[in-house]
Amino acid sequence: MVGNLTLSADIAASGMKAQAERLKVISQNMANVDSVSTEAGGEPYRRQVVSFQNYIDPQTGAQKVRVNRIVKDMSPFEKKYDPNHPAADAKGYVSLPNVNTLVEMMDMKEAQRVYDANLNMLKTAREMNSSVLDILK
């Protein structure tokens, strides 16, 4: 019984680690919401997105989750007419990052809730594990 509860805690911990990585990427996106190119006609910061992968832990046989990869969002950049800006192209347009703060905030809230759910699962597994050990004394 104790082994199953420890396994549940390990699964929850893998979810927490994956969501923590997702929060890091979201934070980078938010920090670069205004990062334009330093050269004329260059590309600004491009939003990054996390994709997850489930896998079977060879030691325990449990299905866990991990970050599969972090990819760049290839959606188009918004353009703003500002011919005096150093990053303006030949037509006077500056490419802005493809980061939408509302989308990032929603993603952040979702990642936080999933992280919290895994944390509660971890706490519950530890409490149950402790209860089983108390019973066995």
N, CA, C and O atoms as a DFTB+ gen file, in Angstrom:
548 C
 N C O
     1  1       0.823      -1.201       0.000
     2  2       0.000       0.000       0.000
     3  2       0.864       1.261       0.000
     4  3       0.610       2.203      -0.750
     5  1       1.892       1.259       0.857
     6  2       2.753       2.429       0.960
     7  2       3.431       2.711      -0.382
     8  3       3.585       3.872      -0.760
     9  1       3.836       1.666      -1.103
    10  2       4.487       1.839      -2.397
    11  2       3.590       2.530      -3.405
    12  3       4.053       3.367      -4.179
    13  1       2.293       2.182      -3.403
    14  2       1.353       2.812      -4.328
    15  2       1.192       4.294      -4.024
    16  3       1.064       5.106      -4.941
    17  1       1.196       4.651      -2.753
    18  2       1.061       6.057      -2.383
    19  2       2.312       6.838      -2.757
    20  3       2.223       7.992      -3.175
    21  1       3.458       6.222      -2.611
    22  2       4.708       6.864      -3.016
    23  2       4.721       7.057      -4.534
    24  3       5.195       8.079      -5.031
    25  1       4.207       6.085      -5.255
    26  2       4.116       6.187      -6.708
    27  2       3.195       7.337      -7.107
    28  3       3.491       8.075      -8.047
    29  1       2.081       7.490      -6.396
    30  2       1.162       8.607      -6.669
    31  2       1.860       9.938      -6.453
    32  3       1.669      10.878      -7.224
    33  1       2.660      10.018      -5.417
    34  2       3.402      11.251      -5.139
    35  2       4.415      11.532      -6.248
    36  3       4.597      12.684      -6.641
    37  1       5.071      10.493      -6.752
    38  2       6.038      10.669      -7.847
    39  2       5.351      11.166      -9.115
    40  3       5.891      12.012      -9.829
    41  1       4.165      10.644      -9.393
    42  2       3.415      11.071     -10.583
    43  2       3.029      12.544     -10.440
    44  3       3.182      13.325     -11.379
    45  1       2.528      12.917      -9.259
    46  2       2.154      14.310      -9.012
    47  2       3.373      15.224      -9.135
    48  3       3.273      16.325      -9.677
    49  1       4.506      14.774      -8.640
    50  2       5.734      15.577      -8.726
    51  2       6.157      15.792     -10.175
    52  3       6.662      16.862     -10.516
    53  1       5.959      14.792     -11.033
    54  2       6.306      14.976     -12.447
    55  2       5.410      16.035     -13.085
    56  3       5.860      16.817     -13.923
    57  1       4.138      16.053     -12.682
    58  2       3.224      17.088     -13.185
    59  2       3.621      18.470     -12.713
    60  3       3.552      19.435     -13.474
    61  1       4.036      18.572     -11.463
    62  2       4.470      19.860     -10.914
    63  2       5.713      20.369     -11.651
    64  3       5.814      21.555     -11.967
    65  1       6.642      19.474     -11.916
    66  2       7.875      19.870     -12.610
    67  2       7.556      20.365     -14.023
    68  3       8.121      21.361     -14.475
    69  1       6.651      19.669     -14.723
    70  2       6.288      20.076     -16.084
    71  2       5.597      21.440     -16.084
    72  3       5.879      22.278     -16.941
    73  1       4.694      21.663     -15.125
    74  2       3.988      22.945     -15.067
    75  2       4.919      24.076     -14.632
    76  3       4.737      25.217     -15.056
    77  1       5.903      23.778     -13.801
    78  2       6.882      24.797     -13.411
    79  2       7.685      25.251     -14.628
    80  3       7.989      26.435     -14.767
    81  1       8.026      24.314     -15.505
    82  2       8.737      24.668     -16.736
    83  2       7.836      25.517     -17.636
    84  3       8.294      26.477     -18.255
    85  1       6.561      25.158     -17.700
    86  2       5.604      25.934     -18.498
    87  2       5.489      27.358     -17.959
    88  3       5.446      28.312     -18.736
    89  1       5.441      27.509     -16.638
    90  2       5.367      28.844     -16.035
    91  2       6.612      29.666     -16.348
    92  3       6.530      30.880     -16.534
    93  1       7.761      29.004     -16.407
    94  2       9.008      29.703     -16.749
    95  2       8.931      30.257     -18.172
    96  3       9.322      31.398     -18.417
    97  1       8.434      29.458     -19.102
    98  2       8.316      29.888     -20.495
    99  2       7.298      31.023     -20.620
   100  3       7.529      31.984     -21.355
   101  1       6.177      30.918     -19.909
   102  2       5.176      31.984     -19.926
   103  2       5.781      33.283     -19.383
   104  3       5.521      34.363     -19.913
   105  1       6.573      33.172     -18.343
   106  2       7.236      34.351     -17.774
   107  2       8.182      34.998     -18.774
   108  3       8.257      36.224     -18.859
   109  1       8.904      34.179     -19.530
   110  2       9.793      34.713     -20.560
   111  2       8.988      35.444     -21.632
   112  3       9.384      36.512     -22.099
   113  1       7.853      34.857     -22.014
   114  2       6.998      35.510     -23.010
   115  2       6.525      36.869     -22.499
   116  3       6.586      37.865     -23.220
   117  1       6.057      36.904     -21.261
   118  2       5.549      38.153     -20.679
   119  2       6.667      39.195     -20.563
   120  3       6.443      40.382     -20.800
   121  1       7.845      38.751     -20.202
   122  2       8.963      39.684     -20.043
   123  2       9.383      40.301     -21.380
   124  3       9.946      41.396     -21.413
   125  1       9.111      39.603     -22.467
   126  2       9.536      40.071     -23.787
   127  2       8.400      40.619     -24.637
   128  3       8.527      40.713     -25.858
   129  1       7.299      40.977     -24.006
   130  2       6.121      41.449     -24.741
   131  2       6.423      42.711     -25.560
   132  3       5.744      42.969     -26.553
   133  1       7.404      43.483     -25.172
   134  2       7.759      44.712     -25.884
   135  2       9.134      44.643     -26.551
   136  3       9.668      45.671     -26.966
   137  1       9.711      43.450     -26.657
   138  2      11.062      43.306     -27.203
   139  2      11.039      43.266     -28.725
   140  3      10.656      42.267     -29.333
   141  1      11.456      44.371     -29.321
   142  2      11.529      44.445     -30.783
   143  2      12.979      44.236     -31.211
   144  3      13.885      44.194     -30.378
   145  1      13.180      44.109     -32.497
   146  2      14.515      43.883     -33.038
   147  2      15.413      45.097     -32.777
   148  3      14.933      46.216     -32.595
   149  1      16.697      44.854     -32.763
   150  2      17.651      45.951     -32.602
   151  2      18.173      46.442     -33.946
   152  3      18.914      47.423     -34.015
   153  1      17.779      45.747     -35.016
   154  2      18.227      46.163     -36.348
   155  2      17.023      46.427     -37.246
   156  3      15.958      45.841     -37.051
   157  1      17.186      47.280     -38.196
   158  2      16.104      47.668     -39.101
   159  2      15.549      46.462     -39.848
   160  3      16.297      45.707     -40.470
   161  1      14.222      46.286     -39.780
   162  2      13.552      45.196     -40.487
   163  2      13.728      43.832     -39.858
   164  3      13.283      42.836     -40.427
   165  1      14.367      43.756     -38.696
   166  2      14.607      42.471     -38.034
   167  2      13.372      41.942     -37.320
   168  3      12.381      42.650     -37.145
   169  1      13.457      40.687     -36.916
   170  2      12.338      40.059     -36.215
   171  2      12.389      40.385     -34.727
   172  3      13.468      40.429     -34.136
   173  1      11.231      40.612     -34.124
   174  2      11.179      40.813     -32.679
   175  2      11.178      39.464     -31.955
   176  3      11.340      38.412     -32.574
   177  1      10.996      39.515     -30.657
   178  2      10.874      38.289     -29.869
   179  2       9.700      37.471     -30.397
   180  3       8.642      38.017     -30.707
   181  1       9.894      36.170     -30.497
   182  2       8.830      35.269     -30.937
   183  2       8.375      34.430     -29.738
   184  3       9.183      33.797     -29.058
   185  1       7.071      34.444     -29.503
   186  2       6.456      33.699     -28.398
   187  2       6.862      32.226     -28.449
   188  3       7.022      31.642     -29.521
   189  1       7.025      31.645     -27.258
   190  2       7.357      30.230     -27.153
   191  2       6.198      29.482     -26.502
   192  3       5.476      30.026     -25.667
   193  1       6.038      28.231     -26.902
   194  2       4.946      27.396     -26.402
   195  2       5.520      26.058     -25.951
   196  3       6.407      25.505     -26.602
   197  1       5.013      25.542     -24.838
   198  2       5.466      24.265     -24.285
   199  2       4.532      23.155     -24.746
   200  3       3.311      23.311     -24.722
   201  1       5.106      22.040     -25.163
   202  2       4.288      20.852     -25.423
   203  2       4.736      19.751     -24.469
   204  3       5.921      19.599     -24.173
   205  1       3.757      18.992     -24.001
   206  2       4.013      17.951     -23.008
   207  2       3.986      16.568     -23.655
   208  3       3.461      16.385     -24.753
   209  1       4.560      15.615     -22.954
   210  2       4.591      14.234     -23.421
   211  2       4.409      13.330     -22.212
   212  3       5.054      13.517     -21.180
   213  1       3.526      12.348     -22.349
   214  2       3.459      11.364     -21.275
   215  2       4.433      10.243     -21.605
   216  3       4.687       9.954     -22.775
   217  1       4.969       9.624     -20.585
   218  2       5.924       8.543     -20.767
   219  2       5.770       7.558     -19.625
   220  3       5.216       7.884     -18.575
   221  1       6.255       6.375     -19.838
   222  2       6.203       5.348     -18.792
   223  2       7.570       5.287     -18.137
   224  3       8.585       5.058     -18.795
   225  1       7.578       5.497     -16.832
   226  2       8.817       5.433     -16.059
   227  2       9.284       3.977     -16.044
   228  3       8.558       3.109     -15.560
   229  1      10.477       3.693     -16.564
   230  2      10.933       2.296     -16.641
   231  2      11.136       1.639     -15.268
   232  3      11.034       0.418     -15.146
   233  1      11.418       2.430     -14.252
   234  2      11.657       1.857     -12.923
   235  2      10.365       1.478     -12.208
   236  3      10.316       0.478     -11.493
   237  1       9.313       2.283     -12.404
   238  2       8.074       2.053     -11.656
   239  2       6.915       1.579     -12.517
   240  3       5.948       1.020     -12.001
   241  1       7.002       1.796     -13.825
   242  2       5.905       1.448     -14.715
   243  2       4.775       2.469     -14.700
   244  3       3.731       2.247     -15.313
   245  1       4.975       3.580     -14.008
   246  2       3.940       4.616     -13.894
   247  2       3.974       5.537     -15.104
   248  3       5.030       5.800     -15.679
   249  1       2.799       6.017     -15.476
   250  2       2.728       7.017     -16.546
   251  2       2.948       8.389     -15.927
   252  3       2.216       8.803     -15.029
   253  1       3.950       9.077     -16.413
   254  2       4.282      10.408     -15.923
   255  2       4.230      11.390     -17.075
   256  3       3.989      11.005     -18.220
   257  1       4.454      12.653     -16.775
   258  2       4.446      13.702     -17.797
   259  2       5.759      14.473     -17.724
   260  3       6.363      14.620     -16.661
   261  1       6.176      14.955     -18.878
   262  2       7.381      15.793     -18.942
   263  2       7.222      16.759     -20.118
   264  3       6.353      16.590     -20.973
   265  1       8.071      17.757     -20.132
   266  2       8.074      18.692     -21.251
   267  2       8.692      17.971     -22.436
   268  3       9.811      17.465     -22.358
   269  1       7.952      17.932     -23.529
   270  2       8.452      17.292     -24.741
   271  2       9.400      18.233     -25.469
   272  3      10.523      17.867     -25.819
   273  1       8.922      19.454     -25.689
   274  2       9.766      20.458     -26.342
   275  2       9.164      21.839     -26.146
   276  3       7.993      21.992     -25.797
   277  1       9.986      22.817     -26.379
   278  2       9.555      24.213     -26.357
   279  2       9.757      24.727     -27.770
   280  3      10.875      24.759     -28.285
   281  1       8.644      25.133     -28.393
   282  2       8.698      25.557     -29.792
   283  2       8.302      27.017     -29.914
   284  3       7.616      27.569     -29.055
   285  1       8.746      27.621     -30.990
   286  2       8.386      29.013     -31.265
   287  2       7.025      29.059     -31.946
   288  3       6.738      28.263     -32.841
   289  1       6.201      29.992     -31.515
   290  2       4.890      30.223     -32.114
   291  2       5.120      30.962     -33.431
   292  3       5.646      32.075     -33.446
   293  1       4.726      30.338     -34.521
   294  2       5.001      30.910     -35.841
   295  2       3.870      31.804     -36.344
   296  3       3.798      32.094     -37.538
   297  1       2.991      32.241     -35.450
   298  2       1.933      33.158     -35.872
   299  2       2.574      34.485     -36.304
   300  3       3.666      34.829     -35.853
   301  1       1.884      35.221     -37.178
   302  2       2.492      36.447     -37.727
   303  2       2.661      37.545     -36.675
   304  3       1.933      37.605     -35.683
   305  1       3.623      38.390     -36.920
   306  2       3.858      39.542     -36.057
   307  2       2.888      40.654     -36.431
   308  3       2.519      40.814     -37.594
   309  1       2.487      41.409     -35.435
   310  2       1.703      42.616     -35.701
   311  2       2.694      43.695     -36.141
   312  3       3.839      43.727     -35.690
   313  1       2.235      44.568     -37.022
   314  2       3.116      45.644     -37.503
   315  2       2.536      46.992     -37.107
   316  3       1.325      47.208     -37.137
   317  1       3.437      47.889     -36.736
   318  2       3.047      49.244     -36.340
   319  2       3.858      50.231     -37.171
   320  3       5.069      50.085     -37.339
   321  1       3.172      51.217     -37.676
   322  2       3.867      52.218     -38.494
   323  2       4.591      53.199     -37.585
   324  3       3.962      53.929     -36.818
   325  1       5.900      53.213     -37.674
   326  2       6.735      54.116     -36.887
   327  2       8.063      54.283     -37.635
   328  3       9.058      53.652     -37.280
   329  1       8.077      55.124     -38.659
   330  2       9.270      55.236     -39.514
   331  2      10.514      55.748     -38.786
   332  3      11.624      55.575     -39.288
   333  1      10.359      56.369     -37.628
   334  2      11.513      56.886     -36.896
   335  2      12.139      55.860     -35.956
   336  3      13.195      56.111     -35.377
   337  1      11.499      54.720     -35.806
   338  2      12.003      53.674     -34.906
   339  2      13.213      52.988     -35.544
   340  3      13.210      52.740     -36.749
   341  1      14.248      52.678     -34.755
   342  2      15.447      52.029     -35.324
   343  2      15.170      50.649     -35.939
   344  3      15.929      50.199     -36.797
   345  1      14.106      49.982     -35.517
   346  2      13.793      48.650     -36.038
   347  2      12.837      48.698     -37.224
   348  3      12.423      47.650     -37.719
   349  1      12.480      49.895     -37.689
   350  2      11.531      50.021     -38.809
   351  2      12.128      49.467     -40.091
   352  3      13.318      49.626     -40.364
   353  1      11.267      48.806     -40.881
   354  2      11.721      48.289     -42.174
   355  2      11.719      49.417     -43.211
   356  3      11.492      50.577     -42.867
   357  1      11.964      49.088     -44.438
   358  2      12.058      50.090     -45.502
   359  2      10.754      50.857     -45.696
   360  3      10.776      51.996     -46.161
   361  1       9.627      50.257     -45.350
   362  2       8.321      50.913     -45.490
   363  2       7.917      51.681     -44.229
   364  3       6.861      52.312     -44.204
   365  1       8.749      51.631     -43.184
   366  2       8.467      52.358     -41.952
   367  2       7.705      51.565     -40.902
   368  3       7.254      52.138     -39.909
   369  1       7.551      50.270     -41.097
   370  2       6.812      49.444     -40.146
   371  2       7.752      48.701     -39.216
   372  3       8.808      48.218     -39.623
   373  1       7.342      48.620     -37.957
   374  2       8.090      47.892     -36.935
   375  2       7.305      46.632     -36.603
   376  3       6.111      46.705     -36.315
   377  1       7.955      45.495     -36.638
   378  2       7.311      44.233     -36.253
   379  2       7.312      44.124     -34.737
   380  3       8.335      44.323     -34.082
   381  1       6.144      43.803     -34.195
   382  2       5.986      43.654     -32.749
   383  2       5.918      42.177     -32.390
   384  3       5.481      41.369     -33.210
   385  1       6.340      41.804     -31.185
   386  2       6.280      40.400     -30.772
   387  2       4.860      39.843     -30.891
   388  3       3.880      40.573     -30.743
   389  1       4.767      38.547     -31.159
   390  2       3.467      37.897     -31.272
   391  2       2.978      37.375     -29.918
   392  3       2.362      36.313     -29.837
   393  1       3.257      38.126     -28.873
   394  2       2.853      37.777     -27.508
   395  2       1.593      38.557     -27.158
   396  3       1.576      39.787     -27.219
   397  1       0.547      37.840     -26.793
   398  2      -0.703      38.446     -26.358
   399  2      -0.778      38.269     -24.841
   400  3      -0.870      37.144     -24.350
   401  1      -0.739      39.364     -24.109
   402  2      -0.691      39.265     -22.646
   403  2      -1.934      38.581     -22.071
   404  3      -1.836      37.902     -21.048
   405  1      -3.088      38.742     -22.698
   406  2      -4.292      38.067     -22.194
   407  2      -4.174      36.554     -22.329
   408  3      -4.555      35.814     -21.422
   409  1      -3.650      36.099     -23.451
   410  2      -3.448      34.657     -23.653
   411  2      -2.431      34.137     -22.641
   412  3      -2.622      33.073     -22.052
   413  1      -1.361      34.881     -22.444
   414  2      -0.328      34.463     -21.492
   415  2      -0.882      34.400     -20.069
   416  3      -0.554      33.484     -19.314
   417  1      -1.714      35.364     -19.703
   418  2      -2.307      35.364     -18.359
   419  2      -3.236      34.157     -18.168
   420  3      -3.246      33.536     -17.105
   421  1      -4.013      33.834     -19.203
   422  2      -4.884      32.653     -19.109
   423  2      -4.053      31.373     -19.015
   424  3      -4.373      30.484     -18.226
   425  1      -2.989      31.277     -19.816
   426  2      -2.110      30.114     -19.746
   427  2      -1.453      30.011     -18.374
   428  3      -1.309      28.920     -17.823
   429  1      -1.056      31.163     -17.831
   430  2      -0.426      31.181     -16.514
   431  2      -1.399      30.695     -15.443
   432  3      -1.026      29.914     -14.568
   433  1      -2.638      31.156     -15.515
   434  2      -3.647      30.745     -14.535
   435  2      -3.902      29.241     -14.625
   436  3      -4.014      28.559     -13.607
   437  1      -3.993      28.734     -15.859
   438  2      -4.206      27.294     -16.043
   439  2      -3.034      26.489     -15.489
   440  3      -3.238      25.501     -14.784
   441  1      -1.812      26.907     -15.804
   442  2      -0.620      26.209     -15.314
   443  2      -0.571      26.242     -13.791
   444  3      -0.199      25.255     -13.157
   445  1      -0.943      27.371     -13.209
   446  2      -0.956      27.490     -11.749
   447  2      -1.974      26.535     -11.132
   448  3      -1.694      25.897     -10.117
   449  1      -3.140      26.439     -11.735
   450  2      -4.179      25.545     -11.195
   451  2      -3.770      24.081     -11.303
   452  3      -4.006      23.297     -10.383
   453  1      -3.159      23.713     -12.425
   454  2      -2.698      22.335     -12.582
   455  2      -1.571      22.043     -11.592
   456  3      -1.521      20.965     -11.001
   457  1      -0.672      23.003     -11.417
   458  2       0.402      22.844     -10.440
   459  2      -0.182      22.647      -9.040
   460  3       0.240      21.756      -8.304
   461  1      -1.158      23.489      -8.678
   462  2      -1.790      23.384      -7.356
   463  2      -2.509      22.049      -7.174
   464  3      -2.463      21.467      -6.090
   465  1      -3.170      21.560      -8.220
   466  2      -3.857      20.265      -8.135
   467  2      -2.848      19.148      -7.888
   468  3      -3.097      18.251      -7.082
   469  1      -1.713      19.201      -8.576
   470  2      -0.672      18.195      -8.352
   471  2      -0.070      18.325      -6.959
   472  3       0.267      17.322      -6.330
   473  1       0.065      19.555      -6.476
   474  2       0.585      19.768      -5.125
   475  2      -0.369      19.184      -4.083
   476  3       0.070      18.559      -3.118
   477  1      -1.664      19.384      -4.277
   478  2      -2.651      18.802      -3.352
   479  2      -2.610      17.285      -3.394
   480  3      -2.747      16.631      -2.360
   481  1      -2.423      16.721      -4.574
   482  2      -2.300      15.269      -4.702
   483  2      -1.071      14.775      -3.958
   484  3      -1.119      13.752      -3.276
   485  1       0.022      15.498      -4.090
   486  2       1.261      15.138      -3.401
   487  2       1.071      15.180      -1.887
   488  3       1.496      14.269      -1.178
   489  1       0.432      16.239      -1.397
   490  2       0.167      16.361       0.040
   491  2      -0.729      15.234       0.532
   492  3      -0.477      14.646       1.584
   493  1      -1.776      14.933      -0.231
   494  2      -2.699      13.866       0.159
   495  2      -1.992      12.520       0.205
   496  3      -2.199      11.743       1.136
   497  1      -1.164      12.239      -0.787
   498  2      -0.419      10.973      -0.814
   499  2       0.515      10.875       0.394
   500  3       0.633       9.813       1.003
   501  1       1.165      11.965       0.733
   502  2       2.063      11.951       1.903
   503  2       1.288      11.741       3.202
   504  3       1.719      10.989       4.077
   505  1       0.147      12.410       3.318
   506  2      -0.677      12.235       4.517
   507  2      -1.176      10.797       4.635
   508  3      -1.149      10.212       5.718
   509  1      -1.627      10.238       3.525
   510  2      -2.099       8.855       3.541
   511  2      -0.958       7.896       3.854
   512  3      -1.142       6.932       4.598
   513  1       0.202       8.153       3.299
   514  2       1.386       7.350       3.559
   515  2       1.723       7.388       5.042
   516  3       2.037       6.358       5.639
   517  1       1.659       8.570       5.634
   518  2       1.941       8.720       7.064
   519  2       0.907       7.972       7.903
   520  3       1.248       7.350       8.908
   521  1      -0.355       8.036       7.485
   522  2      -1.414       7.330       8.213
   523  2      -1.207       5.823       8.167
   524  3      -1.401       5.137       9.170
   525  1      -0.816       5.310       7.014
   526  2      -0.565       3.877       6.887
   527  2       0.585       3.467       7.804
   528  3       0.511       2.436       8.472
   529  1       1.635       4.262       7.839
   530  2       2.764       3.960       8.715
   531  2       2.362       4.003      10.186
   532  3       2.839       3.195      10.984
   533  1       1.483       4.945      10.550
   534  2       1.005       5.008      11.933
   535  2       0.198       3.770      12.291
   536  3       0.293       3.266      13.410
   537  1      -0.584       3.286      11.360
   538  2      -1.392       2.092      11.608
   539  2      -0.503       0.863      11.783
   540  3      -0.797      -0.020      12.589
   541  1       0.570       0.819      11.027
   542  2       1.467      -0.339      11.063
   543  2       2.377      -0.372      12.301
   544  3       3.048      -1.375      12.546
   545  1       2.402       0.701      13.068
   546  2       3.264       0.751      14.267
   547  2       2.769      -0.150      15.346
   548  3       3.376      -0.224      16.414
